[in-house]
Amino acid sequence: MAAKDGWLEAPYSLEGKRIWIAGSTGMVGSALLRRLPKALTVDRRALDLRDQTGVRRWVLENKPEVIILAAAKVGGILANDTYPADFLYDNLMIEANVIHAAYEVGVEKLLFLGSSCIYPKDAPQPIKEDALLSAPLEPTNEAYALAKIAGIKLCQAYKRQYGCSFISAMPCNLYGPGDQFDERVSHVIPALIMKAHAAKETGAETLEIWGSGTPLREFLHVDDLAEALLFALRRYDGATPLNIGSGQEVSIAALARMIADIVGFKGKLVYNKVYPDGVERKMMDSSRINQAGWNPSIDLETGLKVAYAWYREQAGLRDAA
Ligand code: GFB
């Protein structure tokens, strides 16, 4: 039974449950799979989550009892701004198909993952959950944000109309092992790790940073997020989405300096204002989950070192640093 503010009096047990991690090859999904190695997974070549018939069939055949919906089309500021149709369509289809199939098969619990970009561009900071839909969105990621808002609303609607235990979590900007290292789609951390490493290797004198360097971002290591999601699955059953942030805010300029130092790039950082800054600030208020007992454990500098080590490892660059 849900007690105050959606927190359960007795935790929900995941022990022995058939848990499906939808999106198990992504950064968040693989962090969850490291913690839930027996979870059900399905390869994207075997099941396209945008295919309603395929998703319905797979879910009815595999009968998960718990679903973590970590599958999404994601990308950095430029990818979001360049491909709004893909970000809106793919994410709407994935969410609608998985959430409806979860209802049809009668799962005990579903956790949907959103993003801090669902909140208004000029939301009061730190952003509380009740800022949702109170003002216009940031234009560079409006399509993705609208899709994620639709996902939250689907969870709330199935909960209200059918009593489903569908909850949603809103992480801040994430990074860590399994991130997308591809300049066209990367978020800022993998992009700068990749660019700083290449600049060091080629002996370049400058490193190009997009935008002005002044925007502030809150970053959370994906392993911290995975712990928070398991915490929420066991302890939370509220309709209101749950903010999950690190509480640590940094400017893009300071982040770029940190990454350059970790990678060992000694040249100059050059800001290219042709590229968008995006929202100036999006620091979330995560006090609800903090007060319930979850707190992050990986500070940004430690996490960046781990992310750089992972990048070198997977790119076969063991001797490069
Ligand atoms: O991480 P990022 O792409 O996402 O960019 P957003 C964050 C900031 O870093 C922006 C700057 O101000 C960028 O201009 N930046 C500097 C760079 N250099 C680079 C670079 O080389 N690559 C990238 N990508 N950025 C995304 C949303 O917004 O955040 C998504 O578009 C999602 O929808 C995600 O919400 C978490 O924080 O601006």
Coordinates of C-alpha atoms and ligand atoms in Angstrom, one line a residue:
M1 CA 0.0 0.0 0.0
A2 CA 1.3 3.5 -0.9
A3 CA 1.9 5.7 2.1
K4 CA 2.8 9.4 2.2
D5 CA 3.8 11.0 -1.1
G6 CA 3.7 7.6 -3.0
W7 CA 6.3 5.8 -0.8
L8 CA 5.4 2.3 0.1
E9 CA 5.0 1.2 3.7
A10 CA 6.4 -2.3 2.9
P11 CA 8.9 -2.5 0.1
Y12 CA 7.9 -4.3 -3.1
S13 CA 10.2 -7.4 -3.5
L14 CA 12.0 -8.0 -6.8
E15 CA 13.3 -11.3 -5.6
G16 CA 12.6 -14.1 -8.1
K17 CA 10.6 -11.8 -10.4
R18 CA 10.6 -12.0 -14.2
I19 CA 12.0 -8.6 -14.9
W20 CA 12.2 -7.3 -18.5
I21 CA 14.8 -4.6 -19.1
A22 CA 13.5 -2.9 -22.3
G23 CA 16.5 -1.2 -23.8
S24 CA 19.1 -3.5 -22.2
T25 CA 21.9 -2.6 -24.6
G26 CA 21.7 1.1 -23.9
M27 CA 23.7 3.0 -21.3
V28 CA 21.0 2.8 -18.6
G29 CA 19.8 -0.7 -19.6
S30 CA 23.3 -2.2 -19.4
A31 CA 23.9 -0.6 -16.0
L32 CA 20.6 -2.2 -14.8
L33 CA 21.6 -5.6 -16.4
R34 CA 24.9 -5.5 -14.5
R35 CA 22.7 -5.5 -11.3
L36 CA 20.0 -7.8 -12.6
P37 CA 21.9 -10.4 -14.6
K38 CA 18.9 -12.8 -14.8
A39 CA 16.6 -10.2 -16.3
L40 CA 14.8 -10.8 -19.6
T41 CA 16.3 -9.0 -22.6
V42 CA 15.5 -9.0 -26.3
D43 CA 17.8 -7.8 -29.1
R44 CA 16.6 -4.9 -31.2
R45 CA 17.2 -7.1 -34.3
A46 CA 14.7 -9.6 -32.9
L47 CA 12.1 -7.1 -31.7
D48 CA 11.6 -3.5 -32.9
L49 CA 9.9 -1.8 -30.0
R50 CA 8.1 0.6 -32.5
D51 CA 6.2 -2.4 -33.8
Q52 CA 3.0 -2.7 -31.9
T53 CA 2.1 -6.3 -33.0
G54 CA 5.7 -7.5 -32.3
V55 CA 5.8 -6.0 -28.9
R56 CA 2.4 -7.3 -27.9
R57 CA 3.3 -10.8 -29.1
W58 CA 6.7 -10.8 -27.3
V59 CA 5.2 -9.5 -24.0
L60 CA 2.3 -12.0 -24.1
E61 CA 4.8 -14.9 -24.8
N62 CA 7.4 -13.9 -22.3
K63 CA 5.1 -12.7 -19.5
P64 CA 7.3 -10.4 -17.6
E65 CA 6.1 -9.5 -14.0
V66 CA 8.1 -6.3 -13.9
I67 CA 9.2 -4.0 -16.8
I68 CA 11.8 -1.3 -16.7
L69 CA 11.3 0.8 -19.8
A70 CA 14.8 2.1 -20.4
A71 CA 14.5 1.9 -24.2
A72 CA 14.5 5.2 -26.0
K73 CA 15.9 7.1 -28.9
V74 CA 18.3 9.5 -27.2
G75 CA 21.0 11.9 -28.3
G76 CA 22.7 15.2 -27.6
I77 CA 21.5 18.7 -28.3
L78 CA 22.3 18.7 -32.0
A79 CA 20.8 15.3 -32.7
N80 CA 17.6 16.4 -30.9
D81 CA 17.5 19.6 -32.8
T82 CA 18.2 18.1 -36.2
Y83 CA 15.9 15.0 -36.1
P84 CA 12.7 16.1 -34.2
A85 CA 10.5 13.7 -36.2
D86 CA 12.6 10.7 -35.2
F87 CA 12.8 11.7 -31.6
L88 CA 9.1 12.3 -31.3
Y89 CA 7.8 9.3 -33.4
D90 CA 10.2 6.6 -32.1
N91 CA 9.8 7.5 -28.5
L92 CA 6.0 7.8 -28.7
M93 CA 5.7 4.4 -30.4
I94 CA 8.1 2.7 -28.0
E95 CA 6.3 4.0 -24.9
A96 CA 2.8 3.4 -26.2
N97 CA 3.6 -0.2 -27.3
V98 CA 5.4 -1.3 -24.1
I99 CA 3.1 0.5 -21.6
H100 CA -0.1 -0.9 -23.3
A101 CA 1.4 -4.4 -23.5
A102 CA 2.3 -4.2 -19.9
Y103 CA -1.3 -3.4 -19.0
E104 CA -2.6 -6.2 -21.3
V105 CA -0.3 -8.9 -19.7
G106 CA -1.0 -7.5 -16.2
V107 CA 2.6 -6.7 -15.0
E108 CA 2.9 -6.1 -11.3
K109 CA 5.1 -3.0 -11.8
L110 CA 6.5 -0.9 -14.6
L111 CA 9.1 1.9 -14.4
F112 CA 9.3 4.4 -17.2
L113 CA 12.3 6.6 -17.7
G114 CA 12.0 10.2 -18.7
S115 CA 14.4 13.1 -18.6
S116 CA 14.9 16.5 -16.9
C117 CA 14.2 18.1 -20.2
I118 CA 10.5 17.5 -19.7
Y119 CA 10.5 20.6 -17.4
P120 CA 9.9 24.1 -18.8
K121 CA 12.8 26.0 -20.1
D122 CA 12.4 28.8 -17.5
A123 CA 11.3 26.6 -14.6
P124 CA 12.3 27.8 -11.1
Q125 CA 15.5 26.2 -10.0
P126 CA 16.1 23.7 -8.5
I127 CA 13.2 22.2 -10.4
K128 CA 10.5 20.4 -8.5
E129 CA 8.3 17.7 -10.0
D130 CA 5.3 20.0 -9.9
A131 CA 6.9 22.3 -12.5
L132 CA 5.7 19.8 -15.2
L133 CA 3.6 21.5 -17.9
S134 CA 3.6 24.8 -16.2
A135 CA 5.3 26.8 -19.1
P136 CA 6.9 26.3 -22.5
L137 CA 9.7 23.8 -23.2
E138 CA 13.3 24.3 -24.4
P139 CA 13.0 24.4 -28.2
T140 CA 16.2 22.3 -29.0
N141 CA 14.7 19.2 -27.4
E142 CA 11.0 19.9 -27.5
A143 CA 10.2 16.8 -29.6
Y144 CA 12.0 14.4 -27.2
A145 CA 10.5 16.2 -24.1
L146 CA 6.9 16.0 -25.5
A147 CA 7.4 12.3 -26.1
K148 CA 8.6 11.8 -22.6
I149 CA 5.8 13.8 -21.1
A150 CA 3.4 11.6 -23.1
G151 CA 5.1 8.6 -21.4
I152 CA 4.6 10.0 -18.0
K153 CA 0.9 10.8 -18.8
L154 CA 0.4 7.2 -20.1
C155 CA 1.7 5.8 -16.8
Q156 CA -0.5 8.2 -14.8
A157 CA -3.6 7.4 -17.0
Y158 CA -3.2 3.6 -16.7
K159 CA -2.7 4.0 -13.0
R160 CA -5.8 6.1 -12.6
Q161 CA -8.1 4.2 -15.0
Y162 CA -6.9 0.6 -14.4
G163 CA -5.0 0.8 -11.1
C164 CA -1.7 -0.2 -12.7
S165 CA 1.5 0.2 -10.7
F166 CA 3.2 2.3 -13.3
I167 CA 5.8 4.8 -12.1
S168 CA 8.2 7.2 -13.8
A169 CA 11.6 8.5 -13.0
M170 CA 13.2 11.7 -14.3
P171 CA 17.0 11.5 -14.4
C172 CA 19.3 14.6 -14.9
N173 CA 22.0 14.4 -17.6
L174 CA 23.7 11.0 -17.5
Y175 CA 27.1 9.7 -18.4
G176 CA 29.2 6.6 -17.8
P177 CA 30.1 3.2 -19.4
G178 CA 28.0 2.3 -22.4
D179 CA 27.5 6.0 -23.5
Q180 CA 27.3 6.8 -27.2
F181 CA 30.7 7.8 -28.5
D182 CA 29.6 9.2 -31.9
E183 CA 30.1 12.9 -32.5
R184 CA 26.8 13.3 -34.4
V185 CA 24.7 12.0 -31.5
S186 CA 26.8 12.2 -28.4
H187 CA 25.9 14.2 -25.3
V188 CA 28.5 16.6 -24.1
I189 CA 30.6 14.3 -21.8
P190 CA 31.3 11.5 -24.4
A191 CA 31.7 14.1 -27.1
L192 CA 34.3 16.0 -25.1
I193 CA 36.1 12.9 -24.0
M194 CA 36.4 11.8 -27.6
K195 CA 37.4 15.2 -28.9
A196 CA 39.9 15.9 -26.1
H197 CA 41.5 12.5 -26.6
A198 CA 41.8 13.0 -30.4
A199 CA 43.2 16.5 -29.9
K200 CA 45.8 15.2 -27.5
E201 CA 46.8 12.3 -29.8
T202 CA 47.1 14.6 -32.9
G203 CA 48.9 17.4 -30.9
A204 CA 46.2 19.9 -31.8
E205 CA 46.6 23.3 -30.1
T206 CA 42.8 23.9 -29.6
L207 CA 39.8 21.9 -28.6
E208 CA 36.4 23.1 -29.9
I209 CA 33.6 23.4 -27.4
W210 CA 30.1 24.0 -28.7
G211 CA 28.2 27.1 -27.5
S212 CA 29.3 29.6 -25.0
G213 CA 30.4 27.4 -22.1
T214 CA 28.1 29.2 -19.7
P215 CA 25.1 26.7 -19.5
L216 CA 24.9 24.8 -16.3
R217 CA 24.2 21.1 -16.2
E218 CA 23.7 18.5 -13.5
F219 CA 25.4 15.2 -14.3
L220 CA 24.8 11.8 -12.7
H221 CA 26.8 8.6 -13.2
V222 CA 24.7 5.8 -14.7
D223 CA 25.6 3.4 -12.0
D224 CA 24.2 5.8 -9.4
L225 CA 21.0 6.1 -11.6
A226 CA 20.7 2.3 -11.8
E227 CA 20.8 2.1 -7.9
A228 CA 18.2 4.8 -7.7
L229 CA 15.9 3.1 -10.2
L230 CA 16.0 -0.2 -8.2
F231 CA 15.4 1.8 -5.1
A232 CA 12.3 3.4 -6.7
L233 CA 11.0 0.1 -8.0
R234 CA 11.1 -1.4 -4.5
R235 CA 9.9 1.7 -2.6
Y236 CA 7.8 4.0 -4.8
D237 CA 4.3 3.7 -6.2
G238 CA 3.2 7.3 -6.7
A239 CA 1.7 8.9 -9.8
T240 CA 4.0 11.9 -9.6
P241 CA 7.3 11.4 -11.5
L242 CA 10.4 11.1 -9.3
N243 CA 13.4 13.4 -9.9
I244 CA 16.8 11.7 -9.8
G245 CA 19.7 14.0 -9.8
S246 CA 23.2 14.3 -8.3
G247 CA 22.7 17.7 -6.8
Q248 CA 26.0 18.7 -8.4
E249 CA 25.9 21.5 -10.9
V250 CA 28.7 22.5 -13.2
S251 CA 29.2 24.9 -16.1
I252 CA 30.1 23.5 -19.5
A253 CA 33.3 25.5 -19.4
A254 CA 34.3 23.9 -16.1
L255 CA 33.3 20.5 -17.3
A256 CA 35.4 20.9 -20.4
R257 CA 38.4 22.0 -18.3
M258 CA 38.0 18.9 -16.1
I259 CA 37.8 16.5 -19.0
A260 CA 40.8 18.1 -20.7
D261 CA 42.8 17.7 -17.5
I262 CA 41.7 14.1 -17.1
V263 CA 42.5 13.2 -20.7
G264 CA 45.8 15.2 -20.6
F265 CA 45.0 17.7 -23.3
K266 CA 47.1 20.8 -22.6
G267 CA 45.9 23.1 -25.4
K268 CA 43.3 25.9 -25.5
L269 CA 39.6 25.5 -25.2
V270 CA 37.8 27.4 -28.0
Y271 CA 34.1 28.2 -27.8
N272 CA 32.1 28.0 -31.1
K273 CA 28.9 30.0 -30.6
V274 CA 27.5 28.8 -33.9
Y275 CA 26.3 25.7 -32.0
P276 CA 23.3 26.0 -29.6
D277 CA 23.6 26.3 -25.8
G278 CA 20.2 24.8 -25.2
V279 CA 18.6 25.5 -21.8
E280 CA 20.7 27.8 -19.6
R281 CA 20.2 25.7 -16.4
K282 CA 18.3 22.5 -15.5
M283 CA 19.1 21.6 -11.9
M284 CA 16.5 19.3 -10.4
D285 CA 15.3 19.2 -6.9
S286 CA 15.7 15.5 -5.9
S287 CA 14.8 15.9 -2.3
R288 CA 11.9 13.5 -2.5
I289 CA 14.0 10.5 -3.3
N290 CA 16.9 11.8 -1.1
Q291 CA 14.6 12.0 1.9
A292 CA 13.3 8.5 1.2
G293 CA 16.9 7.2 1.5
W294 CA 18.7 7.2 -1.9
N295 CA 21.7 9.4 -2.5
P296 CA 24.4 9.4 -5.2
S297 CA 27.8 8.0 -4.4
I298 CA 30.0 8.8 -7.4
D299 CA 31.4 12.4 -7.6
L300 CA 31.8 13.9 -11.1
E301 CA 35.6 13.8 -11.2
T302 CA 35.8 10.1 -10.2
G303 CA 33.0 9.3 -12.6
L304 CA 34.7 11.1 -15.5
K305 CA 37.9 9.2 -14.9
V306 CA 35.9 5.9 -15.1
A307 CA 34.1 7.1 -18.2
Y308 CA 37.5 7.9 -19.9
A309 CA 39.0 4.6 -18.9
W310 CA 35.9 2.8 -20.4
Y311 CA 36.2 4.8 -23.6
R312 CA 39.9 3.9 -24.0
E313 CA 39.1 0.2 -23.2
Q314 CA 36.3 -0.2 -25.7
A315 CA 38.1 1.8 -28.4
G316 CA 41.2 -0.4 -28.0
L317 CA 43.3 2.5 -26.8
R318 CA 44.9 0.9 -23.7
D319 CA 48.3 2.3 -24.4
A320 CA 47.3 5.7 -25.5
A321 CA 47.2 7.6 -22.2
Ligands
GFB1 O1 24.8 17.0 -23.5 P1 24.1 17.9 -24.5 O2 24.2 17.6 -25.9 O3 22.6 18.0 -24.0 O4 24.8 19.4 -24.3 P2 21.6 19.0 -23.3 C1 25.0 20.1 -23.1 C2 25.7 21.4 -23.3 O5 27.0 21.1 -23.7 C3 25.1 22.3 -24.4 C4 27.4 21.9 -24.8 O6 25.1 23.6 -24.0 C5 26.1 22.1 -25.6 O7 26.1 23.2 -26.5 N1 28.5 21.3 -25.6 C6 29.7 21.7 -25.7 C7 28.4 20.1 -26.3 N2 30.5 21.0 -26.6 C8 29.7 19.9 -26.9 C9 29.8 18.8 -27.8 O8 30.9 18.6 -28.4 N3 28.8 18.0 -27.9 C10 27.6 18.2 -27.3 N4 26.6 17.3 -27.5 N5 27.4 19.3 -26.5 C11 20.0 17.1 -24.1 C12 18.7 17.0 -24.8 O9 20.2 18.4 -23.9 O10 20.1 16.5 -22.9 C13 18.1 15.7 -24.6 O11 18.8 17.5 -26.1 C14 18.2 15.1 -23.3 O12 16.7 15.8 -25.0 C15 19.6 15.2 -22.8 O13 17.3 15.7 -22.4 C16 19.8 14.7 -21.3 O14 21.6 19.0 -21.9 O15 21.6 20.4 -23.9

